[in-house]
Amino acid sequence: MKIRPPHSGVLLLILIGIVVSFYFLEQADAMLANPAVTSGWILLGSFVILCLYGARKKVPFLPIGKTATWLQLHLGFGVISTWLFLEHVGYRFPTGLFETHLYVLYSLLLISGFLGWLVMRALPETLRADGREVNPLRIPDELAGMVKKSDDCIAGLEPGELNPEILKGYFEVVRPYLCSGCGILPSRIHPEFGVPQSLIQRLQDYESPTVLFSSEPFLPVQRIVREKAVLDLHRVRQRWMRGWLFVHVPVTGVMVLMIILHVILVTAFKAGGAS
Amino acid sequence: MCPVTGSAIHDSEEDSRSHCFSPEAIPRVVLDWVQYNSILSIAWEECESRGKSIESILQIDARVVEYEKADIIIRKGDYGGSVLIPLEGEIRVNLEESGEKNFARKRVTRKRSWLSALGQIFRRKTPVERINTDSSTDRVYTAKAHVPRLEIDLEEYMSKNLTRRIGLGEICGEIAALRRSPRTASIFAESDCKLLEIRWQGVREILKNSKEFSHYLEDLIGDRRHQIFSGMKTLTDLPEAIQRTLSAKSIFERWGSDHWNRNFRKIMQSQSSMIDRESIILQQGHHMDGLYVLLSGFARVTNKEGSEEKTVGYLRPGDVYGLKELMKLSRTGVSSPALRSIRAVGAIDLVVIPSNDFVEYVLPELKNLDVDQLGSEKGLISTELLNFFLDRRIVNGNQTMVIDLNRCTDCDDCVKACAVTHDGNPRFIREGYRHAKLMVATACMHCIDPVCLVGCPTGAIHREHSTGNVVITQSECIGCASCVESCPYDNIRTVEVQDANGEAVIDLETGKPVLKATKCDLCLDQPSGPACVNACPHDALHRINFSDASGVSSIVERITG
């Protein structure tokens, strides 16, 4: 699996961001200001910029730069905000309940974002490696077509043409497999038969896979099973490509609420302290 | 009753002319004047005798337009599908390149405001695309033309630049209108004037019914064809006198079939070799008789390697072939055989400037140009990819949507962006021809030779004057699907029309829903340009102009690595 390297502009942005933030933190330190407050405000600013990426995607018709450029900004600020977060908490583990929640949420956000970056850069190439374009919306129809085709193959056989054990294996293992989902992890494919290892193991209870897959009448079904395995691989990869967003986006929403609460609490305590 | 649709469902006179070029009928006095004083007089009787009166053609396909002194009537390089006949006043054509700077475009066409663009997010979405009857993309015609003006002293300008008056009743603008190519010269109003503007559908009708007019127009184009050179990157700096000499000495040729698009889909399905179907214009190794300049269409450049013809490049309008051979001739005095073969991809017009004339007239003017830049082999694109682009005629595209499959994550943000800018209905399909890691999506390519325009009876599908982008004027579209049939790439489709209440509009005669053609409009009215390109977070979607060799090379190189 090859991963496209990060854009050089992002690396530059990260460097500049860290240098600028570091300068402000040093300035604050020199003026004997609370470093957590300074880093907190810078962190809030970077978080706002991170959230703006989602808003930009909603308005593709505005001439405010390509979304691709915004994504690079998003990635750059994502890394900068990680460093700022660590600065903000003073490089220590959280102690209080609220702090722990923020810490966990931020970690989730960071990990899901990093995972997203990885899969977006690594998977598209592997997704097209077999030269096949699979539209996710058409997969259910394709699967239904496979089951029908396979049933037709079996129904078209002459009586006695297929070993009863093989038939039993078809109805108890192969057919349920054709109707089943793909899960979230890719199946290991048997190098010789081109079908999932798990299926081979289950079929062993009925007939030796070598006999089964060399049986002439069963060859069309084997081809369909292979197709299903390829389709499943596509589906798993597509799930990965979208799945991380199911964590990243909701966590961002919760994080926004937590940050607002955090700012209110800090301001309230500060005001209380002053009085 | 409008003669185009034959529809009698509308009541008012204005409505009955809704599919005609102008909402106002051509006055009798104008028609009488045109019959006896204009160039159309030679076709008048012949058309009558064939049962197709010019009067009826003009009522559908012509309009009277008024211009004020110093108005720019036609701007060189713009696209236009009409010819003009002066009725009153004086108009002039600028014959000199040096005077063109005064015609430079000063403002870009209409765009939405940011506020209006943002309003699209909240607009009602429909599950299946339907076009509202109160569409904002209607073209509004008025007799008074609202055009930019020459902001200079006209008398001084005319004394300093070579211009020629076009006499009353003469015809102009025919080259661009009939060739679907950019305007070859600028025309301005010398005084307040009135012109009869006939769109090319009307000219085509007259040509069909009058041989005399057809011959006249052929001769006229022949006489004015030196203007063709002025639109080409290679020969653009040639003085007017040399262009005239060259046009007299050059050989104009036409190759291939005019209707290549008709059977194109069938040929594609048959998967037979495209290269064998193409007419050979110049055979590799044969005597090189001159410089080949492509006027319209596309040509494939091939190199014979063993028994195989390997595609090494392509030519588009304005491209030349034969410079290397002719440069060798000029340096050594020995004529060089053709180093490559040229084949006609579809129908092409080309001009061959004889070798001796090239050496005598063109070469001295080319001394400051980098000859390699004018070559025909388009960068670093592989033979397979060139075959892919040429076999499927993708080189026709000025705005071909190409997707880098190595970057595309199937997020569909491009489709969603297109939907946001088109009332919830995307105007393209993120599927199409594939070659390795590259996919050409099913989206209008805004072709350099838009064959979809050919059959349109109302001129609803046309090119934007300034950009050449192919757009559809919804108020003029009668839903005949001629463009859908003509588009060899399946990039246009028809959709139902709905009224303000969201109800489908039914044709009272057939009882079926009224249809309109729809396709990618490049988000012409959006502040950002094509939303699909802007929306792609992974920079996987590109719009390629196949005229721009370096642009094509760089994008293809990036995609194919």
PDB file of N, CA and C in Angstrom, chain B residues 274-325:
ATOM      1  N   MET B 274     -10.114   2.600 -34.848  1.00  0.00           N
ATOM      2  CA  MET B 274     -10.513   3.929 -35.326  1.00  0.00           C
ATOM      3  C   MET B 274      -9.514   4.443 -36.356  1.00  0.00           C
ATOM      4  N   ILE B 275      -8.271   4.105 -36.155  1.00  0.00           N
ATOM      5  CA  ILE B 275      -7.210   4.636 -37.017  1.00  0.00           C
ATOM      6  C   ILE B 275      -7.425   4.210 -38.470  1.00  0.00           C
ATOM      7  N   ASP B 276      -7.952   2.998 -38.659  1.00  0.00           N
ATOM      8  CA  ASP B 276      -8.181   2.505 -40.020  1.00  0.00           C
ATOM      9  C   ASP B 276      -9.346   3.202 -40.696  1.00  0.00           C
ATOM     10  N   ARG B 277     -10.214   3.806 -39.918  1.00  0.00           N
ATOM     11  CA  ARG B 277     -11.388   4.479 -40.474  1.00  0.00           C
ATOM     12  C   ARG B 277     -11.080   5.912 -40.895  1.00  0.00           C
ATOM     13  N   GLU B 278      -9.923   6.401 -40.516  1.00  0.00           N
ATOM     14  CA  GLU B 278      -9.627   7.812 -40.768  1.00  0.00           C
ATOM     15  C   GLU B 278      -8.919   8.011 -42.111  1.00  0.00           C
ATOM     16  N   SER B 279      -9.318   9.056 -42.833  1.00  0.00           N
ATOM     17  CA  SER B 279      -8.708   9.329 -44.141  1.00  0.00           C
ATOM     18  C   SER B 279      -7.287   9.857 -43.951  1.00  0.00           C
ATOM     19  N   ILE B 280      -6.364   9.348 -44.770  1.00  0.00           N
ATOM     20  CA  ILE B 280      -4.975   9.818 -44.683  1.00  0.00           C
ATOM     21  C   ILE B 280      -4.831  11.090 -45.511  1.00  0.00           C
ATOM     22  N   ILE B 281      -4.388  12.133 -44.864  1.00  0.00           N
ATOM     23  CA  ILE B 281      -4.194  13.412 -45.557  1.00  0.00           C
ATOM     24  C   ILE B 281      -2.758  13.488 -46.083  1.00  0.00           C
ATOM     25  N   LEU B 282      -1.844  13.078 -45.250  1.00  0.00           N
ATOM     26  CA  LEU B 282      -0.425  13.119 -45.630  1.00  0.00           C
ATOM     27  C   LEU B 282       0.215  11.812 -45.172  1.00  0.00           C
ATOM     28  N   GLN B 283       0.877  11.159 -46.118  1.00  0.00           N
ATOM     29  CA  GLN B 283       1.499   9.863 -45.800  1.00  0.00           C
ATOM     30  C   GLN B 283       2.960  10.065 -45.426  1.00  0.00           C
ATOM     31  N   GLN B 284       3.353   9.422 -44.345  1.00  0.00           N
ATOM     32  CA  GLN B 284       4.750   9.508 -43.903  1.00  0.00           C
ATOM     33  C   GLN B 284       5.679   9.036 -45.031  1.00  0.00           C
ATOM     34  N   GLY B 285       6.738   9.779 -45.257  1.00  0.00           N
ATOM     35  CA  GLY B 285       7.706   9.404 -46.292  1.00  0.00           C
ATOM     36  C   GLY B 285       7.384   9.994 -47.659  1.00  0.00           C
ATOM     37  N   HIS B 286       6.173  10.503 -47.814  1.00  0.00           N
ATOM     38  CA  HIS B 286       5.807  11.106 -49.095  1.00  0.00           C
ATOM     39  C   HIS B 286       6.361  12.525 -49.190  1.00  0.00           C
ATOM     40  N   HIS B 287       6.303  13.056 -50.410  1.00  0.00           N
ATOM     41  CA  HIS B 287       6.811  14.408 -50.648  1.00  0.00           C
ATOM     42  C   HIS B 287       6.032  15.419 -49.793  1.00  0.00           C
ATOM     43  N   MET B 288       6.765  16.294 -49.135  1.00  0.00           N
ATOM     44  CA  MET B 288       6.133  17.310 -48.282  1.00  0.00           C
ATOM     45  C   MET B 288       5.900  18.549 -49.143  1.00  0.00           C
ATOM     46  N   ASP B 289       4.644  18.764 -49.489  1.00  0.00           N
ATOM     47  CA  ASP B 289       4.377  19.820 -50.464  1.00  0.00           C
ATOM     48  C   ASP B 289       4.123  21.192 -49.840  1.00  0.00           C
ATOM     49  N   GLY B 290       4.031  21.265 -48.536  1.00  0.00           N
ATOM     50  CA  GLY B 290       3.802  22.580 -47.938  1.00  0.00           C
ATOM     51  C   GLY B 290       3.513  22.486 -46.450  1.00  0.00           C
ATOM     52  N   LEU B 291       3.125  23.614 -45.908  1.00  0.00           N
ATOM     53  CA  LEU B 291       2.785  23.670 -44.485  1.00  0.00           C
ATOM     54  C   LEU B 291       1.282  23.405 -44.345  1.00  0.00           C
ATOM     55  N   TYR B 292       0.931  22.446 -43.510  1.00  0.00           N
ATOM     56  CA  TYR B 292      -0.471  22.091 -43.322  1.00  0.00           C
ATOM     57  C   TYR B 292      -1.017  22.858 -42.120  1.00  0.00           C
ATOM     58  N   VAL B 293      -2.023  23.667 -42.361  1.00  0.00           N
ATOM     59  CA  VAL B 293      -2.627  24.451 -41.284  1.00  0.00           C
ATOM     60  C   VAL B 293      -4.065  23.990 -41.107  1.00  0.00           C
ATOM     61  N   LEU B 294      -4.388  23.551 -39.916  1.00  0.00           N
ATOM     62  CA  LEU B 294      -5.743  23.041 -39.673  1.00  0.00           C
ATOM     63  C   LEU B 294      -6.694  24.206 -39.390  1.00  0.00           C
ATOM     64  N   LEU B 295      -7.794  24.243 -40.130  1.00  0.00           N
ATOM     65  CA  LEU B 295      -8.776  25.317 -39.934  1.00  0.00           C
ATOM     66  C   LEU B 295      -9.892  24.878 -39.002  1.00  0.00           C
ATOM     67  N   SER B 296     -10.353  23.653 -39.185  1.00  0.00           N
ATOM     68  CA  SER B 296     -11.399  23.141 -38.277  1.00  0.00           C
ATOM     69  C   SER B 296     -11.252  21.635 -38.168  1.00  0.00           C
ATOM     70  N   GLY B 297     -11.822  21.064 -37.122  1.00  0.00           N
ATOM     71  CA  GLY B 297     -11.742  19.616 -36.899  1.00  0.00           C
ATOM     72  C   GLY B 297     -10.436  19.211 -36.235  1.00  0.00           C
ATOM     73  N   PHE B 298     -10.146  17.914 -36.305  1.00  0.00           N
ATOM     74  CA  PHE B 298      -8.959  17.378 -35.621  1.00  0.00           C
ATOM     75  C   PHE B 298      -8.225  16.412 -36.527  1.00  0.00           C
ATOM     76  N   ALA B 299      -6.925  16.327 -36.350  1.00  0.00           N
ATOM     77  CA  ALA B 299      -6.138  15.393 -37.140  1.00  0.00           C
ATOM     78  C   ALA B 299      -5.224  14.606 -36.218  1.00  0.00           C
ATOM     79  N   ARG B 300      -5.003  13.365 -36.591  1.00  0.00           N
ATOM     80  CA  ARG B 300      -4.120  12.502 -35.809  1.00  0.00           C
ATOM     81  C   ARG B 300      -2.751  12.474 -36.490  1.00  0.00           C
ATOM     82  N   VAL B 301      -1.717  12.636 -35.701  1.00  0.00           N
ATOM     83  CA  VAL B 301      -0.361  12.555 -36.242  1.00  0.00           C
ATOM     84  C   VAL B 301       0.208  11.207 -35.835  1.00  0.00           C
ATOM     85  N   THR B 302       0.652  10.418 -36.823  1.00  0.00           N
ATOM     86  CA  THR B 302       1.147   9.079 -36.499  1.00  0.00           C
ATOM     87  C   THR B 302       2.545   8.873 -37.056  1.00  0.00           C
ATOM     88  N   ASN B 303       3.220   7.921 -36.435  1.00  0.00           N
ATOM     89  CA  ASN B 303       4.558   7.547 -36.877  1.00  0.00           C
ATOM     90  C   ASN B 303       4.554   6.049 -37.108  1.00  0.00           C
ATOM     91  N   LYS B 304       5.045   5.626 -38.251  1.00  0.00           N
ATOM     92  CA  LYS B 304       5.035   4.183 -38.542  1.00  0.00           C
ATOM     93  C   LYS B 304       6.215   3.516 -37.834  1.00  0.00           C
ATOM     94  N   GLU B 305       5.903   2.538 -36.998  1.00  0.00           N
ATOM     95  CA  GLU B 305       6.950   1.782 -36.314  1.00  0.00           C
ATOM     96  C   GLU B 305       6.724   0.332 -36.648  1.00  0.00           C
ATOM     97  N   GLY B 306       7.538  -0.214 -37.541  1.00  0.00           N
ATOM     98  CA  GLY B 306       7.308  -1.564 -38.055  1.00  0.00           C
ATOM     99  C   GLY B 306       6.042  -1.529 -38.889  1.00  0.00           C
ATOM    100  N   SER B 307       5.115  -2.422 -38.529  1.00  0.00           N
ATOM    101  CA  SER B 307       3.859  -2.444 -39.303  1.00  0.00           C
ATOM    102  C   SER B 307       2.773  -1.634 -38.599  1.00  0.00           C
ATOM    103  N   GLU B 308       3.146  -1.082 -37.461  1.00  0.00           N
ATOM    104  CA  GLU B 308       2.136  -0.406 -36.642  1.00  0.00           C
ATOM    105  C   GLU B 308       2.207   1.121 -36.778  1.00  0.00           C
ATOM    106  N   GLU B 309       1.034   1.731 -36.848  1.00  0.00           N
ATOM    107  CA  GLU B 309       0.967   3.195 -36.863  1.00  0.00           C
ATOM    108  C   GLU B 309       0.822   3.660 -35.412  1.00  0.00           C
ATOM    109  N   LYS B 310       1.815   4.377 -34.933  1.00  0.00           N
ATOM    110  CA  LYS B 310       1.802   4.799 -33.538  1.00  0.00           C
ATOM    111  C   LYS B 310       1.383   6.268 -33.470  1.00  0.00           C
ATOM    112  N   THR B 311       0.353   6.554 -32.690  1.00  0.00           N
ATOM    113  CA  THR B 311      -0.098   7.946 -32.561  1.00  0.00           C
ATOM    114  C   THR B 311       0.911   8.729 -31.727  1.00  0.00           C
ATOM    115  N   VAL B 312       1.381   9.838 -32.280  1.00  0.00           N
ATOM    116  CA  VAL B 312       2.365  10.633 -31.535  1.00  0.00           C
ATOM    117  C   VAL B 312       1.863  12.041 -31.228  1.00  0.00           C
ATOM    118  N   GLY B 313       0.722  12.395 -31.770  1.00  0.00           N
ATOM    119  CA  GLY B 313       0.205  13.733 -31.489  1.00  0.00           C
ATOM    120  C   GLY B 313      -1.116  13.971 -32.169  1.00  0.00           C
ATOM    121  N   TYR B 314      -1.626  15.158 -31.989  1.00  0.00           N
ATOM    122  CA  TYR B 314      -2.874  15.514 -32.654  1.00  0.00           C
ATOM    123  C   TYR B 314      -2.844  16.994 -33.004  1.00  0.00           C
ATOM    124  N   LEU B 315      -3.655  17.354 -33.979  1.00  0.00           N
ATOM    125  CA  LEU B 315      -3.753  18.750 -34.383  1.00  0.00           C
ATOM    126  C   LEU B 315      -5.154  19.248 -34.099  1.00  0.00           C
ATOM    127  N   ARG B 316      -5.256  20.477 -33.632  1.00  0.00           N
ATOM    128  CA  ARG B 316      -6.557  21.124 -33.438  1.00  0.00           C
ATOM    129  C   ARG B 316      -6.567  22.391 -34.282  1.00  0.00           C
ATOM    130  N   PRO B 317      -7.722  23.011 -34.455  1.00  0.00           N
ATOM    131  CA  PRO B 317      -7.766  24.192 -35.305  1.00  0.00           C
ATOM    132  C   PRO B 317      -6.692  25.210 -34.910  1.00  0.00           C
ATOM    133  N   GLY B 318      -5.984  25.690 -35.921  1.00  0.00           N
ATOM    134  CA  GLY B 318      -4.914  26.655 -35.684  1.00  0.00           C
ATOM    135  C   GLY B 318      -3.548  26.002 -35.603  1.00  0.00           C
ATOM    136  N   ASP B 319      -3.512  24.667 -35.379  1.00  0.00           N
ATOM    137  CA  ASP B 319      -2.232  23.962 -35.308  1.00  0.00           C
ATOM    138  C   ASP B 319      -1.679  23.774 -36.718  1.00  0.00           C
ATOM    139  N   VAL B 320      -0.354  23.643 -36.791  1.00  0.00           N
ATOM    140  CA  VAL B 320       0.269  23.445 -38.101  1.00  0.00           C
ATOM    141  C   VAL B 320       1.080  22.143 -38.098  1.00  0.00           C
ATOM    142  N   TYR B 321       1.283  21.597 -39.273  1.00  0.00           N
ATOM    143  CA  TYR B 321       2.186  20.452 -39.393  1.00  0.00           C
ATOM    144  C   TYR B 321       3.122  20.682 -40.573  1.00  0.00           C
ATOM    145  N   GLY B 322       4.376  20.303 -40.412  1.00  0.00           N
ATOM    146  CA  GLY B 322       5.324  20.369 -41.522  1.00  0.00           C
ATOM    147  C   GLY B 322       6.439  21.372 -41.308  1.00  0.00           C
ATOM    148  N   LEU B 323       6.445  22.017 -40.136  1.00  0.00           N
ATOM    149  CA  LEU B 323       7.468  23.041 -39.897  1.00  0.00           C
ATOM    150  C   LEU B 323       8.883  22.460 -39.918  1.00  0.00           C
ATOM    151  N   LYS B 324       9.040  21.293 -39.285  1.00  0.00           N
ATOM    152  CA  LYS B 324      10.385  20.702 -39.204  1.00  0.00           C
ATOM    153  C   LYS B 324      10.920  20.416 -40.597  1.00  0.00           C
ATOM    154  N   GLU B 325      10.065  19.816 -41.413  1.00  0.00           N
ATOM    155  CA  GLU B 325      10.476  19.451 -42.765  1.00  0.00           C
ATOM    156  C   GLU B 325      10.802  20.702 -43.583  1.00  0.00           C
TER     157      GLU B 325
END
